[in-house]
Structure formats: C-alpha cells, structure tokens
Tab-separated table of C-alpha atoms in Angstrom:
chain	number	residue	atom	x	y	z
F	264	UNK	CA	97.786	88.122	123.247
F	265	UNK	CA	99.915	88.322	120.104
F	266	UNK	CA	98.042	90.735	117.875
F	267	UNK	CA	99.987	90.147	114.646
F	268	UNK	CA	99.993	86.522	113.519
F	269	UNK	CA	101.737	86.726	110.129
F	270	UNK	CA	102.033	89.006	107.097
F	271	UNK	CA	100.164	88.058	103.953
F	272	UNK	CA	102.593	87.634	101.055
F	273	UNK	CA	100.609	87.160	97.867
F	274	UNK	CA	100.697	88.776	94.457
F	275	UNK	CA	97.760	91.013	95.275
F	276	UNK	CA	99.241	92.055	98.630
F	277	UNK	CA	102.631	92.765	97.029
F	278	UNK	CA	101.020	95.011	94.412
F	279	UNK	CA	99.140	96.916	97.116
F	280	UNK	CA	102.335	97.427	99.110
F	281	UNK	CA	104.222	98.741	96.090
F	282	UNK	CA	101.500	100.964	94.659
F	283	UNK	CA	99.472	102.109	97.684
F	284	UNK	CA	101.915	101.626	100.603
F	285	UNK	CA	99.340	99.237	102.105
F	286	UNK	CA	100.335	95.996	103.873
F	287	UNK	CA	98.193	92.978	104.824
F	288	UNK	CA	98.406	90.877	107.988
F	289	UNK	CA	96.532	88.028	109.602
F	290	UNK	CA	95.671	89.289	113.079
F	291	UNK	CA	94.148	87.873	116.257
F	292	UNK	CA	90.345	87.653	115.793
F	293	UNK	CA	89.608	89.603	118.975
F	294	UNK	CA	92.072	92.452	118.299
F	295	UNK	CA	90.634	95.879	117.532
F	296	UNK	CA	92.016	98.575	115.227
F	297	UNK	CA	93.778	100.495	117.996
F	298	UNK	CA	95.634	97.375	119.189
F	299	UNK	CA	96.595	96.472	115.608
F	300	UNK	CA	97.897	99.982	114.928
F	301	UNK	CA	99.988	100.007	118.119
F	302	UNK	CA	101.408	96.533	117.411
F	303	UNK	CA	102.504	97.448	113.867
F	304	UNK	CA	104.038	100.749	115.004
F	305	UNK	CA	105.964	99.060	117.833
F	306	UNK	CA	107.141	96.009	115.872
F	307	UNK	CA	108.132	97.641	112.557
F	308	UNK	CA	108.929	101.184	113.817
F	309	UNK	CA	106.683	102.927	111.270
F	310	UNK	CA	103.759	105.356	111.453
F	311	UNK	CA	100.326	103.954	110.561
F	312	UNK	CA	97.824	106.148	108.729
F	313	UNK	CA	94.811	103.842	108.379
F	314	UNK	CA	93.701	100.380	109.542
F	315	UNK	CA	90.949	98.371	107.849
F	316	UNK	CA	89.843	94.956	109.076
F	317	UNK	CA	87.936	92.063	107.525
F	318	UNK	CA	86.537	88.976	109.240
F	319	UNK	CA	86.344	85.833	107.127
F	320	UNK	CA	83.872	83.273	108.431
F	321	UNK	CA	84.490	79.573	108.902
F	322	UNK	CA	84.280	77.374	105.814
F	323	UNK	CA	82.264	74.187	106.159
F	324	UNK	CA	83.249	71.045	104.287
F	325	UNK	CA	82.114	67.444	103.790
F	326	UNK	CA	84.339	64.448	103.015
F	327	UNK	CA	83.059	61.091	101.845
F	328	UNK	CA	85.237	58.299	103.253
F	329	UNK	CA	85.027	54.532	103.691
F	330	UNK	CA	83.733	54.985	107.230
F	331	UNK	CA	81.008	57.411	106.222
F	332	UNK	CA	80.449	61.107	105.780
F	333	UNK	CA	82.816	63.371	107.743
F	334	UNK	CA	81.718	66.956	108.330
F	335	UNK	CA	83.924	69.727	109.631
F	336	UNK	CA	84.800	73.395	109.450
F	337	UNK	CA	87.817	75.658	109.461
F	338	UNK	CA	88.421	78.458	111.947
F	339	UNK	CA	87.375	81.990	111.153
F	340	UNK	CA	90.178	84.461	110.468
F	341	UNK	CA	90.666	88.199	110.598
F	342	UNK	CA	92.753	90.207	108.156
F	343	UNK	CA	93.996	93.762	108.566
F	344	UNK	CA	95.016	96.145	105.808
F	345	UNK	CA	97.539	98.653	107.165
F	346	UNK	CA	98.168	101.862	105.239
F	347	UNK	CA	101.355	103.653	106.241
F	348	UNK	CA	102.184	107.346	106.247
F	349	UNK	CA	103.821	108.552	103.023
F	350	UNK	CA	107.550	107.841	103.176
F	351	UNK	CA	107.413	104.902	105.611
F	352	UNK	CA	107.916	101.352	104.393
F	353	UNK	CA	108.024	97.793	105.778
F	354	UNK	CA	110.552	95.308	104.408
F	355	UNK	CA	108.928	91.907	104.957
F	356	UNK	CA	111.635	89.910	103.181
F	357	UNK	CA	114.660	90.690	105.384
F	358	UNK	CA	113.472	88.531	108.301
F	359	UNK	CA	112.969	85.382	106.179
C-alpha cells in the first residue's frame, strides 16, 4: 500500500509550509497516523513532530443530459497535515 499519494501544492498549503513548517499530503484512506509519519520520514529523510488527518466525504452530483438524469459521486479522500521538527524542511519543487 502506497501511503503517500501526492503533496498538496496550493496557496494555502504553501503559506503553511513557509510560516508553520507544516506540509499537506493526500494519503491512502486506510492509512493511520503512525504509517503516515513513517512514510514521510523514510521518503523525505526528515523528522516529523505532529500528524493531523482529515477525511473528506464523497460529493454527490446530478447531471441533466439528453438521455435523462445521471447521478453519481466522487471518491472520499484523506488529507494529512505533517508538522516537521524545527530546522527540517521538505523541498517539493526539486522533483518536478
């Protein structure tokens, strides 16, 4: 199971990384905080201070088409906010 799916690179996430040394990732929905912490420490070679997770539920939608009403939903996702020990840093832009 790949625990880390992708980093979140938005304006809000960039501000948090610069000001609070806190990075955001989309993670596997069944991963727990211990697995997330170990994956970040192994992959980026940093020390993790705190891990916070959030589960976003599926969004339901309706489309009106020529053939009728189409109903569907998106998958639910899980985000993790990783706070690093003072002095450590992740450079997300070098691997692009």
